[in-house]
Short mmCIF file of C-alpha atoms in Angstrom, two decimals:
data_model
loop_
_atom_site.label_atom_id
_atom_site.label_comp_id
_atom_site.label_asym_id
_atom_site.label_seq_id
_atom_site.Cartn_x
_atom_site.Cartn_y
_atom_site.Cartn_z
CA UNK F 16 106.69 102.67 100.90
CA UNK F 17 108.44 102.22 104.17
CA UNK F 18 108.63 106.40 104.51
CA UNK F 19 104.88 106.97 104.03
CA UNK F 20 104.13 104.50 106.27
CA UNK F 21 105.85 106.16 109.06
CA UNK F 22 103.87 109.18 107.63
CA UNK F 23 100.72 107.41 108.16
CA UNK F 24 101.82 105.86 111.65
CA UNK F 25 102.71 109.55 112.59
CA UNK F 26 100.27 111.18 111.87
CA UNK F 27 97.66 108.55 113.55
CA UNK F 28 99.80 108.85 116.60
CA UNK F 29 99.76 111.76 117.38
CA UNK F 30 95.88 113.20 116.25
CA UNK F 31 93.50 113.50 118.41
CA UNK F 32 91.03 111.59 116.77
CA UNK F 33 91.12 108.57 114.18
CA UNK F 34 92.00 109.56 110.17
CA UNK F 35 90.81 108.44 107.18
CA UNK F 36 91.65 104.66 107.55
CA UNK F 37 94.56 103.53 105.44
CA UNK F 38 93.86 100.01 105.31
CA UNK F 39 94.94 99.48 101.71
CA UNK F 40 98.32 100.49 102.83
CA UNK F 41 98.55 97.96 105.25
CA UNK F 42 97.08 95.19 103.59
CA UNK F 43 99.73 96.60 100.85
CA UNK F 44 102.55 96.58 103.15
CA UNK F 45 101.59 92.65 104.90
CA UNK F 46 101.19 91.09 101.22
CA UNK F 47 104.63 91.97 100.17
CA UNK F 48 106.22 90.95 103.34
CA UNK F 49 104.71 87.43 102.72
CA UNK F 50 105.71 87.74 98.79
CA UNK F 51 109.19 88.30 100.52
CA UNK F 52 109.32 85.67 103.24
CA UNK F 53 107.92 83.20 100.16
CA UNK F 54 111.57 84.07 98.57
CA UNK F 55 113.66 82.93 101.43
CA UNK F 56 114.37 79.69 100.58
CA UNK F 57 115.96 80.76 97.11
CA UNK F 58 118.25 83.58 98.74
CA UNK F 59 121.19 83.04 100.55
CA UNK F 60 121.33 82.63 104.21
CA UNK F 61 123.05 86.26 104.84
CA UNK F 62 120.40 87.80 102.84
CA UNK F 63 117.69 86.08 104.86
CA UNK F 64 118.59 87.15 107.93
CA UNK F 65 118.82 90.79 106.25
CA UNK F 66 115.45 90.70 105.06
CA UNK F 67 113.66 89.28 108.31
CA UNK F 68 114.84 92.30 109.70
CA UNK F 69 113.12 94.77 107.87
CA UNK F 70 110.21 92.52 107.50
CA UNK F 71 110.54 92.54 111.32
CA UNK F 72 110.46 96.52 111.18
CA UNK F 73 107.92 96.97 108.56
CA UNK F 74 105.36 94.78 110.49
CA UNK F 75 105.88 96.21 113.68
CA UNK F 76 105.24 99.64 112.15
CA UNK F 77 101.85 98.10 110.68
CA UNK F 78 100.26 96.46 114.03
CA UNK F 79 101.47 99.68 116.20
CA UNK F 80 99.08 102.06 113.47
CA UNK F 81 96.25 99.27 114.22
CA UNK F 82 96.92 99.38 117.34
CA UNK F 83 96.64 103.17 117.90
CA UNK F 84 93.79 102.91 116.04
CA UNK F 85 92.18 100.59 118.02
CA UNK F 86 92.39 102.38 121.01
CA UNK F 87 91.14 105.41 119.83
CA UNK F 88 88.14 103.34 118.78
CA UNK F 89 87.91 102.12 121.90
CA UNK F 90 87.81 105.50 123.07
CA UNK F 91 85.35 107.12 121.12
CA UNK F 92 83.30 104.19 120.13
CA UNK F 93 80.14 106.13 120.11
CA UNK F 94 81.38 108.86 118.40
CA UNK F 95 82.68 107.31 115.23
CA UNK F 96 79.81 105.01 115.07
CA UNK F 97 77.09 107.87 114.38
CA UNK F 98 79.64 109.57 112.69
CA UNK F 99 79.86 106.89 110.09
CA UNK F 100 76.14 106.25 110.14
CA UNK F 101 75.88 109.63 109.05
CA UNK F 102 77.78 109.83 106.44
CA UNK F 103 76.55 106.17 105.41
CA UNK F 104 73.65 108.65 103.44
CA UNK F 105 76.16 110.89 101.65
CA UNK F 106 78.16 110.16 98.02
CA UNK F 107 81.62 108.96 98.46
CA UNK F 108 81.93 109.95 102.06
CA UNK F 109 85.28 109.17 103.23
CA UNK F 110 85.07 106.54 105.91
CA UNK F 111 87.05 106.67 109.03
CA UNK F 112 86.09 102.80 109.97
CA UNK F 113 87.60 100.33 107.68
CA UNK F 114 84.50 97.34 107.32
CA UNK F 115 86.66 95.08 110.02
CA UNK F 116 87.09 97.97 112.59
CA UNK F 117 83.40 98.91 112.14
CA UNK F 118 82.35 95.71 113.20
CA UNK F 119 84.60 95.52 115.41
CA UNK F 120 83.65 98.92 117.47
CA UNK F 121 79.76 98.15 116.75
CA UNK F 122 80.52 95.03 118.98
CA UNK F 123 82.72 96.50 121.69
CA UNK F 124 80.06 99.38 121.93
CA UNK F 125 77.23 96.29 122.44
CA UNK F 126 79.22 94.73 124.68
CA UNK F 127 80.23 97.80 127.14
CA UNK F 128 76.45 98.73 127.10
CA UNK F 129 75.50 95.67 128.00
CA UNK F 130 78.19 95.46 131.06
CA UNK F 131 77.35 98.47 132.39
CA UNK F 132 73.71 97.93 132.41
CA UNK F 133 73.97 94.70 134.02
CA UNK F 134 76.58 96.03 136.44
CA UNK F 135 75.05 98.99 137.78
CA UNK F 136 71.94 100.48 135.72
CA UNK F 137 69.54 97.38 136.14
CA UNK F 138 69.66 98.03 140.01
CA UNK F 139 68.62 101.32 140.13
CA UNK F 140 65.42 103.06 140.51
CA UNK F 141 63.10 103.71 136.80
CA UNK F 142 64.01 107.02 135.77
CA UNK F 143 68.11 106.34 135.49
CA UNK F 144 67.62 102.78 134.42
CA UNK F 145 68.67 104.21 130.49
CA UNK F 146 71.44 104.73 128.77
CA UNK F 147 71.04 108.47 127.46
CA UNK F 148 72.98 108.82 124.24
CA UNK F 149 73.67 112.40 124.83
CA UNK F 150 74.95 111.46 127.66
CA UNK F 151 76.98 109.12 127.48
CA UNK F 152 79.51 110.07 123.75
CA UNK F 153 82.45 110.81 124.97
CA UNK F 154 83.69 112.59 121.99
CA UNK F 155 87.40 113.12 121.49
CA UNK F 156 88.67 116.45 122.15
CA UNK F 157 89.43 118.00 118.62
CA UNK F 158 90.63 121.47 119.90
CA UNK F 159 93.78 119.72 122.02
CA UNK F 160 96.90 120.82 120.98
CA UNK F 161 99.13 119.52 117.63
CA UNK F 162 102.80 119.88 116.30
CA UNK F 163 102.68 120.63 113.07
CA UNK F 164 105.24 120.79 110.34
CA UNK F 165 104.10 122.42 106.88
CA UNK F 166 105.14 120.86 103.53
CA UNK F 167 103.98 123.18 100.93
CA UNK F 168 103.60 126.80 101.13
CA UNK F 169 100.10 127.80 102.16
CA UNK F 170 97.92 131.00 102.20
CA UNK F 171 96.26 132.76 104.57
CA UNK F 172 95.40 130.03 107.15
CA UNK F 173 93.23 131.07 109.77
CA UNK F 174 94.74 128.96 112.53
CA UNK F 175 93.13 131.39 115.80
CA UNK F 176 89.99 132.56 115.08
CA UNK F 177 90.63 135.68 116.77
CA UNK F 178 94.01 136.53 114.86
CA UNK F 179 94.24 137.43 111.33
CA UNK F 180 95.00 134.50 108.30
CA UNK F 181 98.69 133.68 108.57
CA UNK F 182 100.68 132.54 106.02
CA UNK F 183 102.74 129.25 106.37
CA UNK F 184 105.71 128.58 104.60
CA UNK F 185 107.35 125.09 103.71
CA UNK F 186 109.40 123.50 106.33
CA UNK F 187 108.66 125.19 109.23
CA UNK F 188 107.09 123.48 112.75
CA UNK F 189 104.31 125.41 114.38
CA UNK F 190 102.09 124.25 117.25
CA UNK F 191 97.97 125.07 116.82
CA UNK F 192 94.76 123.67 117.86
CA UNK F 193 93.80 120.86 115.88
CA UNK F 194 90.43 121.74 114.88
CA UNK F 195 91.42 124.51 112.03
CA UNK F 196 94.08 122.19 110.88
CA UNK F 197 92.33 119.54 110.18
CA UNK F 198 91.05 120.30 106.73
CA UNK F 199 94.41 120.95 105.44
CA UNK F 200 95.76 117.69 107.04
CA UNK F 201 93.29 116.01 105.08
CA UNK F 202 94.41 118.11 101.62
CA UNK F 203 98.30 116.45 102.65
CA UNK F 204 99.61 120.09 102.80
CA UNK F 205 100.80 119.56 106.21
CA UNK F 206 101.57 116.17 108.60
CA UNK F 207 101.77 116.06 112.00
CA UNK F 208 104.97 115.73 113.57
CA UNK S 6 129.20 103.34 106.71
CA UNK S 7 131.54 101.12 105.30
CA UNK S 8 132.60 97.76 104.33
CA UNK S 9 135.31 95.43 106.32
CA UNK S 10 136.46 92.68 104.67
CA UNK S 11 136.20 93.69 100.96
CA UNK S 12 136.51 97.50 101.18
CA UNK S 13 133.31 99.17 99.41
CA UNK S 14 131.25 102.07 101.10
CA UNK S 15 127.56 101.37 101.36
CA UNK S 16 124.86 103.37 102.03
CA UNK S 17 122.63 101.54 104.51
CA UNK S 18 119.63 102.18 106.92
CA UNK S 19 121.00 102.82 110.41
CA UNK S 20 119.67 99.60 111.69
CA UNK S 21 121.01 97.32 109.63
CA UNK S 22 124.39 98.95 110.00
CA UNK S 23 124.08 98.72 113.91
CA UNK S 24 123.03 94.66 113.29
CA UNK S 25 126.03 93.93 111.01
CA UNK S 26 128.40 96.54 113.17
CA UNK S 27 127.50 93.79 116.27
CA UNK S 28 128.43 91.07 113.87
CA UNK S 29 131.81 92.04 113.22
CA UNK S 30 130.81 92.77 109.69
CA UNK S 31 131.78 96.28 109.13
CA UNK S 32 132.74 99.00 110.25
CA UNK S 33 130.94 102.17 110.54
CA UNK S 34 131.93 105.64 109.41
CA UNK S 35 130.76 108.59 111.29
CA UNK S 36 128.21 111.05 109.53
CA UNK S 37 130.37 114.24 109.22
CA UNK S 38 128.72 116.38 111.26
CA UNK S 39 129.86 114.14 114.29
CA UNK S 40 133.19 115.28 114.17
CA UNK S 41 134.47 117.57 117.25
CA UNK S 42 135.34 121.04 115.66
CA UNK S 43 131.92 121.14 114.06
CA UNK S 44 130.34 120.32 116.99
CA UNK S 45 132.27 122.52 119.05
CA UNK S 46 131.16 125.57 115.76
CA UNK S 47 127.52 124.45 116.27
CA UNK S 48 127.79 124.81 120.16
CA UNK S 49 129.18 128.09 120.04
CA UNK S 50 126.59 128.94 117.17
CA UNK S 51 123.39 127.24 119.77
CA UNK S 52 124.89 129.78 122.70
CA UNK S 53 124.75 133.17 120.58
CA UNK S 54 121.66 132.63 118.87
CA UNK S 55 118.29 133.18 121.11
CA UNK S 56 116.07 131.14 118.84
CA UNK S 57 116.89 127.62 117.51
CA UNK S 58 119.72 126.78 115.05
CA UNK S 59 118.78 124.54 112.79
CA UNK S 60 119.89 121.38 114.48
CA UNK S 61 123.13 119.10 112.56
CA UNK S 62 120.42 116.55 111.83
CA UNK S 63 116.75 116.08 112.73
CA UNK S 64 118.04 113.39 114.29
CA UNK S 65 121.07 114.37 116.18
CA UNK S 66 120.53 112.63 119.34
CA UNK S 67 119.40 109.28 118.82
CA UNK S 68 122.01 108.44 116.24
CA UNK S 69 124.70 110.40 118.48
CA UNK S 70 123.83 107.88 120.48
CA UNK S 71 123.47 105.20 118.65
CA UNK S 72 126.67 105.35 117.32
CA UNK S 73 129.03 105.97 119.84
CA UNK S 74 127.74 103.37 121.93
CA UNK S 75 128.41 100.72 119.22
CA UNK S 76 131.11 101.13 117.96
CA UNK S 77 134.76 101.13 119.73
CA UNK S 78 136.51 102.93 117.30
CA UNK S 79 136.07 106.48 117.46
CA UNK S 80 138.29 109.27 118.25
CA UNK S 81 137.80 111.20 120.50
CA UNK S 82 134.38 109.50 121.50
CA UNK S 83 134.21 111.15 125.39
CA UNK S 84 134.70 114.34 123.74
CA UNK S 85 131.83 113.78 121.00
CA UNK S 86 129.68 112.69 123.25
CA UNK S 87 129.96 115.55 125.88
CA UNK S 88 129.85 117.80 123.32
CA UNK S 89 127.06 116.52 121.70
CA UNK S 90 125.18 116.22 125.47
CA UNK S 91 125.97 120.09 125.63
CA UNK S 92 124.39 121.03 122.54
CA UNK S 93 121.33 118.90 123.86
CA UNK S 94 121.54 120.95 127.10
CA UNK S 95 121.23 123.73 125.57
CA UNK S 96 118.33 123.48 123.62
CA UNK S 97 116.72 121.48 126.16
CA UNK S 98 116.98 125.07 127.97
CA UNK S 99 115.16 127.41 125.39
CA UNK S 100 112.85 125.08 124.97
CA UNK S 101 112.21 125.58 128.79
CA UNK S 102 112.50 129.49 128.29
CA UNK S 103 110.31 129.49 125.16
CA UNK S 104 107.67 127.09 126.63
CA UNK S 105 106.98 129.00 129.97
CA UNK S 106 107.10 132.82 128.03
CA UNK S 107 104.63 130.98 125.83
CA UNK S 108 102.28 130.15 128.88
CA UNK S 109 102.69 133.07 130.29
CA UNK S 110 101.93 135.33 127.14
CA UNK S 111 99.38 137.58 127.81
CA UNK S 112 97.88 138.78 124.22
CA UNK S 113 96.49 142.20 125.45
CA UNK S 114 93.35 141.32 125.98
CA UNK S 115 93.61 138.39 128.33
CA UNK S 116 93.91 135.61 125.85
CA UNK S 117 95.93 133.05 125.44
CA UNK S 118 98.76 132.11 122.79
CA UNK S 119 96.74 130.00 120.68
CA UNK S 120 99.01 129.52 117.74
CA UNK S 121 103.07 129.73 117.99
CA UNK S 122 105.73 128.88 115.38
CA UNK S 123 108.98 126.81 115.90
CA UNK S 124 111.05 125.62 113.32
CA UNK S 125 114.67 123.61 114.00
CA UNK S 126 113.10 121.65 116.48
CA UNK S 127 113.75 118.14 116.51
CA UNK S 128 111.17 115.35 117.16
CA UNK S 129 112.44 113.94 119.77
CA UNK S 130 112.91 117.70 121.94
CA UNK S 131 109.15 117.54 120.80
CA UNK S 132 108.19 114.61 122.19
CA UNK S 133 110.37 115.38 125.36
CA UNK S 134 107.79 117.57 126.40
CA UNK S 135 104.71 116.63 124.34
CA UNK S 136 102.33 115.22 126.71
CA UNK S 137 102.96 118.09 129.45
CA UNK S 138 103.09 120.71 127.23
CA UNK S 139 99.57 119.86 124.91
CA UNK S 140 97.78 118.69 128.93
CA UNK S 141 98.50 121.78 130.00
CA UNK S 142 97.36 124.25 127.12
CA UNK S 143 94.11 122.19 127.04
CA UNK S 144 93.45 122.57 130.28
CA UNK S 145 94.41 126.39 130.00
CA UNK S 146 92.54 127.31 127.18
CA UNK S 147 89.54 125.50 129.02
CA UNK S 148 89.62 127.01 132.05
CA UNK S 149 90.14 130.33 130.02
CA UNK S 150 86.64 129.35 128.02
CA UNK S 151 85.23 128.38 130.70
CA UNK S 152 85.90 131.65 132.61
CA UNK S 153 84.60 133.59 129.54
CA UNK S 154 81.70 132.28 129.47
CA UNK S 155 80.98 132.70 133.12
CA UNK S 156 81.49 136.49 132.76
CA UNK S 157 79.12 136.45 129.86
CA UNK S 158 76.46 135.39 131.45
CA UNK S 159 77.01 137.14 135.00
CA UNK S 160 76.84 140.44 132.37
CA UNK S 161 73.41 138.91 130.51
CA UNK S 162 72.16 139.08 134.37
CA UNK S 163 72.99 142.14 135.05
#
């Protein structure tokens, strides 16, 4: 459990833009830290001290993958809001927003509208006194850079658009855009390194 | 690693062996690839070869580290450790080499390197020069867009 976590963590890190949320991991992870710290007072004192360690470990792991999350939301709070809302129509999308971080960026989005158009907009002259949508998504930058490292052997990828398919075999690190990786990030063929 | 006071070897997460090494609880026994003739093998292997060797472990460097500075009985530690530093040098300085022939690759046609491979790197070299290195291809590739698309349209005038 602990290694895919650090997967997860990893691969949150360093992406350019939020995955699929793994909240059932977490939740996971936190339930059998408490099942363990419930146990203390039956095991000896050495192996209490042994186990708050890891617990220690395993917890920081979780908040630092909520935590990179929630910046990223912060970040792109527009974005991932109509993302979701469009997908909201589909079957079994896969959602990026767990329910807690959705209300949680639907709120910070409120709020920072609201600040900015008491601020600054509600002074100005009529025709900038809005808010223009268009405008104002600042939508992460999928095409930045990525390490990757490949675990299975893969076909004819077409990382550059202007270069022929490559082929990728297992084990190796290569460095690409992010956009034409994503899809196979999201098969698990490759993770981010 | 292994055990002190009632001799048994133990396989353990590096952690907790660091947490019961400063406890007086056991002592540690190097990995044995941190040992100095294979160092000194791998160094001499790192200088010949142009691309990267694969390294002794993904994580060389940090538990290099890790290690020697915990524990007080080592032979040879100074030597392991400059050693060690040496091998880091010198990957430190392809990685240099590699990274600027990558920027200044010129494909033919004016384009830029868009996709490179790079295997027996380990993460921590990557994250040495992570945020420089994907900050300035971005900004490359989109002042290199943004250049193409200039000239397109200065030729749709013309």
């Amino acid at each position: 459990k602990q290694w895919y976590q650090r997967r997860v963590r990893v691969n949150e890190r360093v992406s350019p833009y939020l995955q699929e949320s793994q909240q059932e991991v977490v939740d996971c992870l936190l339930e059998q830290c408490q099942s363990v710290e419930e146990n203390f007072s039956r095991a000896s004192p050495f192996a209490v001290g042994v186990h708050q360690l890891e617990i220690q470990r395993i917890r920081y792991m979780a908040t630092d993958y909520l935590r990179t999350r929630l910046h990223k939301i912060e970040k792109h709070a527009e974005y991932a809001l109509e993302e979701q809302k469009d997908q909201d129509g589909g079957e079994d999308a896969v959602l990026k927003l767990s329910p807690a971080e959705f209300i949680y960026a639907r709120e910070f989005h409120r709020n920072f509208q609201n600040h900015l158009k008491d601020t600054a907009l509600k002074h100005m002259p009529n025709p900038f006194n809005e808010l223009k949508k268009s405008e104002s998504v600042t939508a992460p930058n999928l095409n930045s850079f990525v390490f990757f490292k490949v675990k299975e052997d893969i076909n004819d990828v077409l990382v550059d658009p202007r270069e022929i398919p490559k082929d990728l075999t297992q084990g190796e690190i290569h460095i690409s855009k992010f956009l034409p990786i994503a899809t196979l990030l999201d098969q698990g063929k490759i993770h981010l390194v | 690693m292994g055990g002190g006071a009632w001799p048994f070897l133990v396989d353990v997460p590096l952690w907790l062996a660091i947490n019961l090494r400063q406890r007086q609880k056991c002592r540690i026994i190097t990995p044995e690839w941190l040992d100095v003739d294979k160092l000194k093998d791998k160094k001499a292997e790192e200088i010949e070869s142009n691309l990267f060797t694969k390294p002794l472990h993904p994580h060389y460097m940090e538990i290099s580290n890790i290690i020697l500075g915990n524990s007080r009985d080592i032979q040879n530690a100074d030597e392991v450790r400059t050693l060690v530093k040496d091998i880091w040098d010198i990957r430190a300085a392809k990685l240099r080499k590699s990274v600027n022939k990558m920027i200044n690759h010129d494909a033919g046609d004016g384009q830029l390197l868009a996709h490179v491979e790079i295997s027996n790197i380990t993460v921590l070299e990557i994250n040495t020069m992570r945020k420089f290195f994907t900050a300035s291809l971005d900004h490359l590739h989109n002042l290199r867009n943004h250049a193409e698309i200039c000239l397109r349209d200065l030729d749709k005038q013309s």
